[in-house]
PDB file of C-alpha atoms in Angstrom:
ATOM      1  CA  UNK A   1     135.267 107.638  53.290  1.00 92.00           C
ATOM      2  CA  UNK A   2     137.568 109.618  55.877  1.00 95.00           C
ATOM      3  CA  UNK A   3     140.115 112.062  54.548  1.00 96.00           C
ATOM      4  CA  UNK A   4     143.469 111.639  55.835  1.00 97.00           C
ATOM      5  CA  UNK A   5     147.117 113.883  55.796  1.00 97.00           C
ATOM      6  CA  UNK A   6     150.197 111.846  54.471  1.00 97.00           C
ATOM      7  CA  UNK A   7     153.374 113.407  55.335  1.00 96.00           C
ATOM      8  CA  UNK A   8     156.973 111.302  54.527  1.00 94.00           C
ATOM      9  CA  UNK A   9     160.339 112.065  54.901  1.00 91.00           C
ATOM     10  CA  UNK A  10     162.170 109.561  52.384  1.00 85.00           C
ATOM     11  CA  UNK A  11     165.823 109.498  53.496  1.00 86.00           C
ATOM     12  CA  UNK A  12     168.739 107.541  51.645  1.00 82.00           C
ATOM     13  CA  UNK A  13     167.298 105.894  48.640  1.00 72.00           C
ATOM     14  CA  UNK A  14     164.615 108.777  47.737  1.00 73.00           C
ATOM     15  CA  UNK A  15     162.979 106.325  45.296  1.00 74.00           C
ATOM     16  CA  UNK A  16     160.132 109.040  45.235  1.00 79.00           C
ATOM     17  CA  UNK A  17     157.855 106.907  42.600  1.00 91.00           C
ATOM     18  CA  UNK A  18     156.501 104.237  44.113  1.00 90.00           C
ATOM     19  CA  UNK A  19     154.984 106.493  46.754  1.00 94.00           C
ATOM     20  CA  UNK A  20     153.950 109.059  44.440  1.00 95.00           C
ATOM     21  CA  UNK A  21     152.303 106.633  42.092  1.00 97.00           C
ATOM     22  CA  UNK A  22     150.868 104.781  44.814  1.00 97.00           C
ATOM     23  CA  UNK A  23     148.928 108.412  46.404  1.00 98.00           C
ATOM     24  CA  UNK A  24     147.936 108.722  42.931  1.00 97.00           C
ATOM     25  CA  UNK A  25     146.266 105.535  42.058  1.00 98.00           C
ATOM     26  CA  UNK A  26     144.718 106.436  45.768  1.00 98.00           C
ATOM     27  CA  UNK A  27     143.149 109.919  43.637  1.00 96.00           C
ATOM     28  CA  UNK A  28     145.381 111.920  46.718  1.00 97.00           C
ATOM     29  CA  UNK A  29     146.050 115.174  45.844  1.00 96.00           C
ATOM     30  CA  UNK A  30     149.074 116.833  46.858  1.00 95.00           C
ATOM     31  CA  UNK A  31     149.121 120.116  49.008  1.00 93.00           C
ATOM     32  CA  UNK A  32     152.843 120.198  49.259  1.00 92.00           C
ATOM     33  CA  UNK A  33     156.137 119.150  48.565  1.00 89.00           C
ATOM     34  CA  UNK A  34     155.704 116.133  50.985  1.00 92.00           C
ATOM     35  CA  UNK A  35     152.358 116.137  52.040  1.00 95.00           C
ATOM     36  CA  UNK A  36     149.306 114.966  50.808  1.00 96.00           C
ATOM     37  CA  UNK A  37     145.431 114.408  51.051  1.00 97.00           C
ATOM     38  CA  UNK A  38     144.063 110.904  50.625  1.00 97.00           C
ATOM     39  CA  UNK A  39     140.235 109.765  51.040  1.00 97.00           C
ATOM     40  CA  UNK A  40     139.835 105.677  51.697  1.00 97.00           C
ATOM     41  CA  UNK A  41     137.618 103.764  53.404  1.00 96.00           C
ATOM     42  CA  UNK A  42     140.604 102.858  55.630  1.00 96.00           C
ATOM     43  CA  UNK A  43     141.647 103.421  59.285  1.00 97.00           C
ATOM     44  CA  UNK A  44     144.646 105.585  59.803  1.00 97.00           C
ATOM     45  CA  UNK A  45     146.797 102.631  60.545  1.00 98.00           C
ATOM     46  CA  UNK A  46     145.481 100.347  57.517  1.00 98.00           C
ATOM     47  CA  UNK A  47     146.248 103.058  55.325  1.00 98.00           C
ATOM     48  CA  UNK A  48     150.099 103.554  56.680  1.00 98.00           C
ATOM     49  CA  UNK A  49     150.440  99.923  56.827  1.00 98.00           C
ATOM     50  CA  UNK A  50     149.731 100.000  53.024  1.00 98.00           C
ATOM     51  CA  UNK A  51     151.948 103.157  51.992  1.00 97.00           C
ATOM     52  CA  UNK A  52     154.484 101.447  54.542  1.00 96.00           C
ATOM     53  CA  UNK A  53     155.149  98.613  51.468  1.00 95.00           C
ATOM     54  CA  UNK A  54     156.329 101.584  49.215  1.00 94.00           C
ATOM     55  CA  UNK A  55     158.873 103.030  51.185  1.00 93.00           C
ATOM     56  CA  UNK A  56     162.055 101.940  52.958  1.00 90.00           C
ATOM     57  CA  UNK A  57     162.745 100.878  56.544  1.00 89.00           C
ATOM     58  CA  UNK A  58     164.194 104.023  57.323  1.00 90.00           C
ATOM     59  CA  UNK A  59     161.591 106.782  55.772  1.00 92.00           C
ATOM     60  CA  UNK A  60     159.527 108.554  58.208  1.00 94.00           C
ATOM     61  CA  UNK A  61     155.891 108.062  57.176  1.00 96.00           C
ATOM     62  CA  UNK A  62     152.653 110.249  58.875  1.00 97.00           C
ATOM     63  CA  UNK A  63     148.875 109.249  58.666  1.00 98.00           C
ATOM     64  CA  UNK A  64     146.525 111.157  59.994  1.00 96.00           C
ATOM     65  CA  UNK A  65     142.579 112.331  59.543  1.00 96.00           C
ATOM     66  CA  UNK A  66     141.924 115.397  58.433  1.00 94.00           C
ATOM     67  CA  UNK A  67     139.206 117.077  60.825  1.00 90.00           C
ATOM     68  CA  UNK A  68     136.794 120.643  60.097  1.00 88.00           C
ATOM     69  CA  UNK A  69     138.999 122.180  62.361  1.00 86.00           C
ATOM     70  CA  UNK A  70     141.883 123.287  59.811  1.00 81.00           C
ATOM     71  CA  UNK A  71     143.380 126.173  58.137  1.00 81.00           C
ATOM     72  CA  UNK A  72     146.107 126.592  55.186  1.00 84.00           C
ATOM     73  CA  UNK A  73     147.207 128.795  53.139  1.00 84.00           C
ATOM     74  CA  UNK A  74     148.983 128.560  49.645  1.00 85.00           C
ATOM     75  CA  UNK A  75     148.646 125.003  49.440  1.00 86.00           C
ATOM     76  CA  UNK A  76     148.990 123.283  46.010  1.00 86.00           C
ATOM     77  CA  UNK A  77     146.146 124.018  43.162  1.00 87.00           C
ATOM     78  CA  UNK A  78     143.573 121.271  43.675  1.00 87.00           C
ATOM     79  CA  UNK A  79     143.377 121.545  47.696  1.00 89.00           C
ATOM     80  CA  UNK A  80     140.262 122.880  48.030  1.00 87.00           C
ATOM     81  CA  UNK A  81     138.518 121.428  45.242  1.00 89.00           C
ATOM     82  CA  UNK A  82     139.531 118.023  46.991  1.00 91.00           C
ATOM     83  CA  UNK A  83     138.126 119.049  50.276  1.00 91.00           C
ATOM     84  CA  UNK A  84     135.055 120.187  48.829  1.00 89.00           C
ATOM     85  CA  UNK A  85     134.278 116.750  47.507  1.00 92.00           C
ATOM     86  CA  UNK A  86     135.707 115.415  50.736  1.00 91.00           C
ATOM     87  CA  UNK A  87     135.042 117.170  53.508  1.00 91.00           C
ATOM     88  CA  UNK A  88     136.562 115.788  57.234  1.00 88.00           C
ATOM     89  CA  UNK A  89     133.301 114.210  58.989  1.00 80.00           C
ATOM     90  CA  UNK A  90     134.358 115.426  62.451  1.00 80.00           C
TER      91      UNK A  90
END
């Protein structure tokens, strides 16, 4: 499994649900208002072309893996717990 960030921008419909529901059947685990933590046994681009079917045309959508080298601070409760059962591989 390879962690990933997911980071959208939804602009004029903001039909927030799909997504949401989507990251969450996914077990994500959100670390901020529009950004999330997903582990799949996807590539980067399998796993935008998939969350690209629950958005529209003109949201911005961001996919990438999460590596060891990365700091935050006062990210939503659950982060670290996630990270600790997924840790980046590289």
């Amino acid at each position: 499994m390879t962690t990933y960030t997911v980071s959208y921008d939804l602009n004029k419909e903001k039909d927030y649900a799909r997504l949401l529901n989507e990251l969450r059947r996914l077990n994500g685990v959100r670390v901020q208002a529009s950004y999330w933590l997903v582990a799949v046994s996807n590539t980067a681009e399998e796993l935008h072309n998939h969350l690209k079917t629950f958005v529209d045309k003109d949201d911005a959508l961001w996919v990438s893996e999460v590596v060891r080298n990365n700091y935050y601070s006062n990210a939503i409760k659950g982060t670290n717990d996630f990270l600790s059962r997924n840790p980046p591989s590289r």
